[in-house]
Coordinates of C-alpha atoms and ligand atoms in Angstrom, one line a residue:
X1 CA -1.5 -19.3 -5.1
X2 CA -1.1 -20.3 -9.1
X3 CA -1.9 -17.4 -11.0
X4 CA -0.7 -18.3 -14.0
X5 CA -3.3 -19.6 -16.0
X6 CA -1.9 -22.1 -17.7
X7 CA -1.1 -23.7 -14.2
X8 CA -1.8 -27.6 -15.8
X9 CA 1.4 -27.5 -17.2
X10 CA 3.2 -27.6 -14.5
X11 CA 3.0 -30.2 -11.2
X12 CA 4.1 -28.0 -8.7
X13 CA 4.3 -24.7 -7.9
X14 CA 7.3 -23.0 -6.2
X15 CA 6.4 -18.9 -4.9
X16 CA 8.7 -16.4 -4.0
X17 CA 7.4 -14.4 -1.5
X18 CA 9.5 -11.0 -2.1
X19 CA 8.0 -9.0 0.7
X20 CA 9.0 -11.6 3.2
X21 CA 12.5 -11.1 1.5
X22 CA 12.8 -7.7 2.1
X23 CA 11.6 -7.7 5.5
X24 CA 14.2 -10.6 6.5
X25 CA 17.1 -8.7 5.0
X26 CA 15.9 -5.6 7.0
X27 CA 15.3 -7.5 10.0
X28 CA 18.9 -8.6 9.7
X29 CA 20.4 -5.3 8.8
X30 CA 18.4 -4.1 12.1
X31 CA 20.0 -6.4 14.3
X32 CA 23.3 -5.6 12.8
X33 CA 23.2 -2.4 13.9
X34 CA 25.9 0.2 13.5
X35 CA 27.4 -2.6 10.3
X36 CA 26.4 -2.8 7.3
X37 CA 24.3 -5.6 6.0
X38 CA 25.2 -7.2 3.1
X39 CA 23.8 -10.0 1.6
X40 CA 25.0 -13.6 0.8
X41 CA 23.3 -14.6 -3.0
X42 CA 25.3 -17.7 -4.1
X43 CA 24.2 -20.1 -5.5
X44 CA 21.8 -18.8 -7.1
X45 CA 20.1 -16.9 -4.9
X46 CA 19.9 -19.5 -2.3
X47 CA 18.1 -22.0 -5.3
X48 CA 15.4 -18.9 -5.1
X49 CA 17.0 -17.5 -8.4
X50 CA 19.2 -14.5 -8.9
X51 CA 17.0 -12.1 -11.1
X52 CA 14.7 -12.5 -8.6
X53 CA 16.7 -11.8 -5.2
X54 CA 19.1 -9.5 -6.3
X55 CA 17.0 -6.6 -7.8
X56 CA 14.5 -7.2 -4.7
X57 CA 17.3 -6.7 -2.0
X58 CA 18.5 -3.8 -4.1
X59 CA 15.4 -2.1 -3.3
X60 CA 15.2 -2.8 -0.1
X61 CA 18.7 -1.0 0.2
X62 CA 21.6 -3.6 -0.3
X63 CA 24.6 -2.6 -1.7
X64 CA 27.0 -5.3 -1.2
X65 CA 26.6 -8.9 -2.4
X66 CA 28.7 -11.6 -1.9
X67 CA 28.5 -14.7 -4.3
X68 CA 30.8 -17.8 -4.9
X69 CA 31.6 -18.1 -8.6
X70 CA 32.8 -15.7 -11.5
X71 CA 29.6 -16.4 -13.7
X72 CA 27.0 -15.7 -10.5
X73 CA 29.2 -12.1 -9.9
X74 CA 29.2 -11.7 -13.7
X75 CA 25.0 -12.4 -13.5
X76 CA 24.5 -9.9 -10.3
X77 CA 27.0 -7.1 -11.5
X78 CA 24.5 -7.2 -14.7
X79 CA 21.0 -7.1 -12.2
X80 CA 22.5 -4.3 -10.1
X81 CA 25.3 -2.4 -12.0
X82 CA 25.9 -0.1 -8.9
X83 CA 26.5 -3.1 -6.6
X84 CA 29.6 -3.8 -4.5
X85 CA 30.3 -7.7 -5.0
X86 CA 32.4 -9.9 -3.9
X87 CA 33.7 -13.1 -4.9
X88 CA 33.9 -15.7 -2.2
X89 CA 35.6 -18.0 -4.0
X90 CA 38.7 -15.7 -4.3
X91 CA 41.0 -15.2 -7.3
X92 CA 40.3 -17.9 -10.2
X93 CA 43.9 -18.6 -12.5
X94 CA 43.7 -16.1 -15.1
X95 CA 40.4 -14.1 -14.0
X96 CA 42.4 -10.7 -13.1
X97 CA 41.2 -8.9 -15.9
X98 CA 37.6 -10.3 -16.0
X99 CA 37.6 -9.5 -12.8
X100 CA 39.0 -6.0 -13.6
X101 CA 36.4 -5.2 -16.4
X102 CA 33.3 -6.4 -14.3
X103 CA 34.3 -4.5 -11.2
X104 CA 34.0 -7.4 -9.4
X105 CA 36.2 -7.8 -5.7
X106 CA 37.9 -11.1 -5.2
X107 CA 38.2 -12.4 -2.2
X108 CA 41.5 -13.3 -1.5
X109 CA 42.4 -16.5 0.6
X110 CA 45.6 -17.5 0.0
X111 CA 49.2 -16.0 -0.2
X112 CA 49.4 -17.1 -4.1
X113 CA 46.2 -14.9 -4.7
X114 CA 47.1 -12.0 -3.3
X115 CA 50.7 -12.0 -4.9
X116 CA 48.8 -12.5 -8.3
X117 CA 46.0 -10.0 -7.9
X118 CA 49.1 -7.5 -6.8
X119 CA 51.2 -7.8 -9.9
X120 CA 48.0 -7.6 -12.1
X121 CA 47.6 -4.6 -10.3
X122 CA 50.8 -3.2 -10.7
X123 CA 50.5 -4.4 -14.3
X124 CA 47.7 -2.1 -14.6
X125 CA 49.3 0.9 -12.7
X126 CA 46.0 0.7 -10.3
X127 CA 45.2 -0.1 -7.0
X128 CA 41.7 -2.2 -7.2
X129 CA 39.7 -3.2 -4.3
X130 CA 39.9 -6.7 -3.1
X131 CA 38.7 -8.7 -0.3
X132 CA 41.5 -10.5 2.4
X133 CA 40.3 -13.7 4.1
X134 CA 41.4 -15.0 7.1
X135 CA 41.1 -18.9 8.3
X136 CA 40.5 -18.6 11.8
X137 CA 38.6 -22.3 12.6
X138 CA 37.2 -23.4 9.0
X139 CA 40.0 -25.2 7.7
X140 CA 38.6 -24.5 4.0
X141 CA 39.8 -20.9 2.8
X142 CA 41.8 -18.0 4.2
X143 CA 45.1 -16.7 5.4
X144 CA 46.4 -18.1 8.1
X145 CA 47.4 -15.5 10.9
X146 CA 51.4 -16.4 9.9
X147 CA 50.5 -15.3 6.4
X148 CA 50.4 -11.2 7.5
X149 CA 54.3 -10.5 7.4
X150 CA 54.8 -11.9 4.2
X151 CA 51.6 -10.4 2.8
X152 CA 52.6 -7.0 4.6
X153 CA 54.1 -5.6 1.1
X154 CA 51.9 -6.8 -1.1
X155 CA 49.0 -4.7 0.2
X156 CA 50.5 -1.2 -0.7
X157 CA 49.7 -2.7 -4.4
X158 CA 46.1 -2.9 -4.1
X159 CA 43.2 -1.7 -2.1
X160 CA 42.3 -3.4 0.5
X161 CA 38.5 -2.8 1.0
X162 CA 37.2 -5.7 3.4
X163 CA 39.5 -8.3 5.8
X164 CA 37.2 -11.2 6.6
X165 CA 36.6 -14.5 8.5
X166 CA 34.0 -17.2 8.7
X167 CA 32.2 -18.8 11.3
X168 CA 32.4 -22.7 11.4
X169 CA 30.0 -23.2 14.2
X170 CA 27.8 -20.0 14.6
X171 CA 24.5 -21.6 14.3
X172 CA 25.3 -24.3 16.7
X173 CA 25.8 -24.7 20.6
X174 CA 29.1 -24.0 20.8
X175 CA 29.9 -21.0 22.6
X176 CA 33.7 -21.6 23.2
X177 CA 34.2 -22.4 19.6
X178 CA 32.6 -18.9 18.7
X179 CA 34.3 -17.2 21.0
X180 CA 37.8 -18.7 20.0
X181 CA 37.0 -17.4 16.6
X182 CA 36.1 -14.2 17.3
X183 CA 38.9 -13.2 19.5
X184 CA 41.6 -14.6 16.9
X185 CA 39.5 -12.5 14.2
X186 CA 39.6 -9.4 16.6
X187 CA 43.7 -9.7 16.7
X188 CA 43.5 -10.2 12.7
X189 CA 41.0 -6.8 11.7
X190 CA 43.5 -4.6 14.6
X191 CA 46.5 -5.5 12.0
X192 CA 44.2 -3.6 9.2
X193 CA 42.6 -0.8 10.7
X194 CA 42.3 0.9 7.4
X195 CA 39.7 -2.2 6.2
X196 CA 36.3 -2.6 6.9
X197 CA 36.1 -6.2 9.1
X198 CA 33.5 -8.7 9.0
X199 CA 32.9 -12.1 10.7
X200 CA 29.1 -12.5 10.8
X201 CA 26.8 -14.5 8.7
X202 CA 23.0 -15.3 9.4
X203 CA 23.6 -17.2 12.8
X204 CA 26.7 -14.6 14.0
X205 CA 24.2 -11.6 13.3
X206 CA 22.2 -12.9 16.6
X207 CA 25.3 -13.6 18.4
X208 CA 25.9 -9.8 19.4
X209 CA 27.3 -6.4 18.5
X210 CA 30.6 -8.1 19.0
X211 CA 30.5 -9.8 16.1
X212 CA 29.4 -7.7 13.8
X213 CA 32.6 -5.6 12.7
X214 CA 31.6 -3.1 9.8
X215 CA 30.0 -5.7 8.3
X216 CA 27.5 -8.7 8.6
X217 CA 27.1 -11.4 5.9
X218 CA 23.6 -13.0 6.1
X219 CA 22.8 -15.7 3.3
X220 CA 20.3 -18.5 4.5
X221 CA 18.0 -16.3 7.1
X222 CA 17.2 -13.7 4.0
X223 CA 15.4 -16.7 2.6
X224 CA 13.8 -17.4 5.7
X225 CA 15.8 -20.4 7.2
X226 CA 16.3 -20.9 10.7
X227 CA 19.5 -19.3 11.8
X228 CA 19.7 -20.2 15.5
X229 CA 17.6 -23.3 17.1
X230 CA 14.2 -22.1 18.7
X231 CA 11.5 -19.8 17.4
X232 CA 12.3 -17.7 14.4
X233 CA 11.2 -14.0 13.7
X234 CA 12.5 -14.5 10.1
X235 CA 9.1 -15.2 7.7
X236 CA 9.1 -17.7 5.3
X237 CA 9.6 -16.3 1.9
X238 CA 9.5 -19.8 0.3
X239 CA 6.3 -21.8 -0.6
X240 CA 6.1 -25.0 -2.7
X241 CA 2.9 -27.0 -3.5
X242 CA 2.0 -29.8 -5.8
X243 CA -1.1 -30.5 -7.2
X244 CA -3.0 -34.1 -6.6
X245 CA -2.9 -36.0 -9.8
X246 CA -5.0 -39.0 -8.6
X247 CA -6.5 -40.2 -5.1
X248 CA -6.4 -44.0 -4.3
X249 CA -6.6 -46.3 -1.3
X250 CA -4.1 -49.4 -0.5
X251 CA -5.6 -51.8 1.5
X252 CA -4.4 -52.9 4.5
X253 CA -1.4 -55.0 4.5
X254 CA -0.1 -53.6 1.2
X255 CA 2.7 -51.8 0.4
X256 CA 3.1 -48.6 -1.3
X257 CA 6.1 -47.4 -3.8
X258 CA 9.4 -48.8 -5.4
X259 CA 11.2 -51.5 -2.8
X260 CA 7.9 -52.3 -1.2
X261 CA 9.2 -51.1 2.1
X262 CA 6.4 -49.5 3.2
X263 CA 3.3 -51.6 4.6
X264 CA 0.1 -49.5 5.3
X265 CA -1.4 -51.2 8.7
X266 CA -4.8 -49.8 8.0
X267 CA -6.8 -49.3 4.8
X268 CA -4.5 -45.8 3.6
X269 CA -5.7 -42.9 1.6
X270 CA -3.2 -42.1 -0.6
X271 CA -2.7 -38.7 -2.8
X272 CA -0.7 -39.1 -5.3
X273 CA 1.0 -35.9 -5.7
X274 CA 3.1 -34.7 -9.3
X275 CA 6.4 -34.0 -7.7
X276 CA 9.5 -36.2 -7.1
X277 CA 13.0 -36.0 -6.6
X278 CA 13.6 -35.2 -10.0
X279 CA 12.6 -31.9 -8.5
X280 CA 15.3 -31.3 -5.7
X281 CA 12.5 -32.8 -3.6
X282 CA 15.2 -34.9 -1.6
X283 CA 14.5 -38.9 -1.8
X284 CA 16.0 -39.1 1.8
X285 CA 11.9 -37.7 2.9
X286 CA 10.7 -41.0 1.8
X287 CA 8.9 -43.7 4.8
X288 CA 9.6 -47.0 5.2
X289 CA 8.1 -49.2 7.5
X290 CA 11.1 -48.3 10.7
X291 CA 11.7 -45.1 8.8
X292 CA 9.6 -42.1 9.6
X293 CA 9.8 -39.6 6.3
X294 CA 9.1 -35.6 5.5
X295 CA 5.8 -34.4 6.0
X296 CA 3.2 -32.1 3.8
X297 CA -0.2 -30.4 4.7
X298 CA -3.0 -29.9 3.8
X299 CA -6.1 -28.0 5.1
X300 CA -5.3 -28.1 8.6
X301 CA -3.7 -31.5 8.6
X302 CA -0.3 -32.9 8.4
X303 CA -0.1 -35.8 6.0
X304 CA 3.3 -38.0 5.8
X305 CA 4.6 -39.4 3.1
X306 CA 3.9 -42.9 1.9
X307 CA 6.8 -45.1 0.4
X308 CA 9.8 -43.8 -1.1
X309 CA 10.0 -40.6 -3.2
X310 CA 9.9 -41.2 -6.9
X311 CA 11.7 -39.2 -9.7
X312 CA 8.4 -37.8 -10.1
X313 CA 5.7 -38.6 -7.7
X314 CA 5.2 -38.6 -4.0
X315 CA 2.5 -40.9 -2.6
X316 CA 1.1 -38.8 0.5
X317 CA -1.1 -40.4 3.4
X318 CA -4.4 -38.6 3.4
X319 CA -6.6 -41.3 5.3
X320 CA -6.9 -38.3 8.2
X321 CA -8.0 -35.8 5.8
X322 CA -11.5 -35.4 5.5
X323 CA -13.1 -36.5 1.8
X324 CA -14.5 -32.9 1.1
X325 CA -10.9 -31.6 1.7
X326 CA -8.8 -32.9 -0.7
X327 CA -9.5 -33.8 -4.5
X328 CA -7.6 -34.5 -8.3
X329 CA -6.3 -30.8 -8.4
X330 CA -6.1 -29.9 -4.7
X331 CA -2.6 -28.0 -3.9
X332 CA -0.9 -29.8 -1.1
X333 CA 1.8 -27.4 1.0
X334 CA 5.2 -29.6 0.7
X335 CA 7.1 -25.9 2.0
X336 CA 5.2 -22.7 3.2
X337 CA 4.1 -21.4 6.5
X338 CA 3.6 -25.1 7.9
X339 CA 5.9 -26.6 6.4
X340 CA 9.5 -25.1 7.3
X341 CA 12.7 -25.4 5.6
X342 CA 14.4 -26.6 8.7
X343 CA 11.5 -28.9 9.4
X344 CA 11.6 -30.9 6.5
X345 CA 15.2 -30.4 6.6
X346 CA 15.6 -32.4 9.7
X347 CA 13.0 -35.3 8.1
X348 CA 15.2 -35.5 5.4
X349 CA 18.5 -35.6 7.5
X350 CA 20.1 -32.5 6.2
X351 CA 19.7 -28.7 6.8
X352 CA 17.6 -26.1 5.4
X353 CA 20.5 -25.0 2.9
X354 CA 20.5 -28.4 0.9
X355 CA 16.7 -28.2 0.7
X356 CA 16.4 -24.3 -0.9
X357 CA 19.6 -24.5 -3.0
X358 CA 17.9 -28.0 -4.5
X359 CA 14.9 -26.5 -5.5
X360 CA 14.6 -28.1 -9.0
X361 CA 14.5 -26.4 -12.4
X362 CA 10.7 -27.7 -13.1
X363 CA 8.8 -25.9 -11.1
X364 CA 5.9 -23.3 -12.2
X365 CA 8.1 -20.7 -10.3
X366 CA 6.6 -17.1 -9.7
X367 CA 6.5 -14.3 -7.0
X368 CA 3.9 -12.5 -5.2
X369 CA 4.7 -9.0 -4.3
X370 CA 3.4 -6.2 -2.7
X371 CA 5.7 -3.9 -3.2
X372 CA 3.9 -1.4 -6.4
X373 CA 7.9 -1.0 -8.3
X374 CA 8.6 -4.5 -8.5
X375 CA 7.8 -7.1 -11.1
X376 CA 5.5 -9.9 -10.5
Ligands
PLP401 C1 27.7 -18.9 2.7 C2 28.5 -17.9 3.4 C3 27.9 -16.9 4.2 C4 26.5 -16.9 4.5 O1 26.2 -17.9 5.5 P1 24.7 -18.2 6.0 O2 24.9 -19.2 7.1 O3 23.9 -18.7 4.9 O4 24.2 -16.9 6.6 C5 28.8 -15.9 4.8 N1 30.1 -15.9 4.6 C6 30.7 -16.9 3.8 C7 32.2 -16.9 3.7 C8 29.9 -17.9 3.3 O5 30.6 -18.9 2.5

């Protein structure tokens, strides 16, 4: 999977796979039917890396992109000039004319941003195109449905491209909630019939057409995490592996890693592997002696970690793999096709979303592509 040549500088290996991408985001934009699909990018790309997803997605036919702060709209207006994006975290004091000059959309969620974006606007004898969002369950940003009389004049002073609300429970078994949501949303996008409305991100694209609006807002199933519970037709497009550094054994009875709190009960092959959570790899995956931890693989075996999680080493417990398998310099999966996001997500006691967007800055990170007009 390295092909960098120079792969001893680095301990791990994080690959991007952009075909796997491309084919999540049109997957999406296929079950979104008549909407269109934009794409969620924040935080930098889902921790995958801006200049990587946003010029990939562009060829694959996205134009709209959604990100959270000025400098990641400032970053993707520069990788697709042409791009519609919008700013999720709304109308920052004193960004107007940034804003302005980069063509960038705010999305506006509170009364005070829209009555400042209008009298820029007015200051600028142009209407420019802004977002309007609605709270309808979140309790974080957004109008609230009281807000639309006294926001009533302040939209002849702008243009109001997109109203919008977000989905607190969407990817969880709560029908009712989801349903409350939508049909306060519905009453919301009737008042503005002239905007585009949309509701849906990664788990509200499954929940049905009537969700969908004019436009669906997928972010974490693009990078191949699990939307919905149960099996996922999104591929993985991430895939991390560290390389073995040494191969030891603790005897029985011994403990292995800071804290001594893990005793192996049988004579343990242990691979010492060159990542930690210096890394993003979270410290939470580490195994104590009552606490299971994450998991890795290797050559058709799943081998759990040992001990807690260094800043920069992971002992792994290889006793089940066979000698001939596994050696100083053998790449061990820690995310891929066996390992999931979500998987390790669970072992670690968070979701999938934690684990991409902490994928750490010392990685030997490339992409494999099999698309002939992109980069490699
Ligand atoms: C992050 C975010 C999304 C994307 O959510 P996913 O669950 O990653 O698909 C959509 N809309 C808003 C407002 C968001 O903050």
């Amino acid at each position: 999977m390295i092909n960098s040549h120079e792969q001893f500088l680095f301990g791990a290996t994080l690959t991007v796979d952009c075909q796997a991408l491309r084919q999540n985001w049109l997957h999406l934009k296929s079950k979104s039917g008549s909407a269109e699909c934009a794409a969620v990018v924040k935080a930098n790309g889902y921790g995958l890396g801006l200049e990587l997803v946003v010029p990939e997605l562009w060829s694959a036919g996205c134009r709209t992109f959604f990100v959270a702060i000025p400098i990641e709209a400032q970053t993707v207006r520069q990788l697709a000039p042409q791009a519609t994006v919008y700013l999720l975290g709304g109308l920052y004091q004193g960004a107007e004319a940034w804003l302005h000059n980069f063509a960038i959309r705010p999305v506006l969620g509170s009364v005070e941003e829209l009555k400042s974006w209008s009298a820029y606007c007015q200051s600028q004898s142009c209407k420019l195109p802004a977002a309007i969002h609605f709270d309808t369950g979140m309790n974080r940003l957004g109008l609230l449905p009281e807000d639309t009389e006294i926001i009533e004049p302040l939209l002849k002073d702008f243009n109001c491209t997109l109203v919008m609300s977000h989905l607190a429970c969407a990817d969880e078994p709560k029908p009712d909630f989801n349903q409350n949501q939508l049909k306060k949303f519905d009453r919301i996008a009737n008042f503005y019939p002239n905007c585009n409305a949309s509701l849906a991100n990664s788990a509200g694209v499954f929940l049905g057409t009537d969700y969908h609006f004019q436009m669906t807002r997928p972010g974490i199933a693009i990078y191949g995490g699990t939307a919905l519970p149960g099996p996922t037709p999104l591929a993985p497009v991430v895939h991390l592996s560290s390389r073995v550094i040494q191969i030891r054994t603790a005897a029985s009875g011994e403990t292995v890693g800071y804290g001594g709190r893990q005793m192996v009960q049988r004579d343990t092959r242990l691979a010492i592997i060159a990542t930690g959570y210096a890394d993003g790899y979270l410290r939470a995956g580490g195994c104590e002696n009552d606490k299971a931890g994450a998991l890795a693989y290797c050559a058709g075996h799943y081998i759990p970690v040992c001990g807690r999680i260094s800043m920069d080493l992971i002992a792994l417990d290889v006793t089940d793999v066979p000698d001939d398998k596994i050696e100083r310099g053998t790449l061990i999966e820690l995310l891929g096709a066996h390992i999931k996001i979500d998987d390790l997500a669970t072992r670690c006691g968070t979701i999938g979303y934690e684990i991409l967007t902490n994928l750490g800055g010392r990685y030997n990170r490339n992409a494999i592509n099999h698309s002939p007009n992109s980069q490699v």
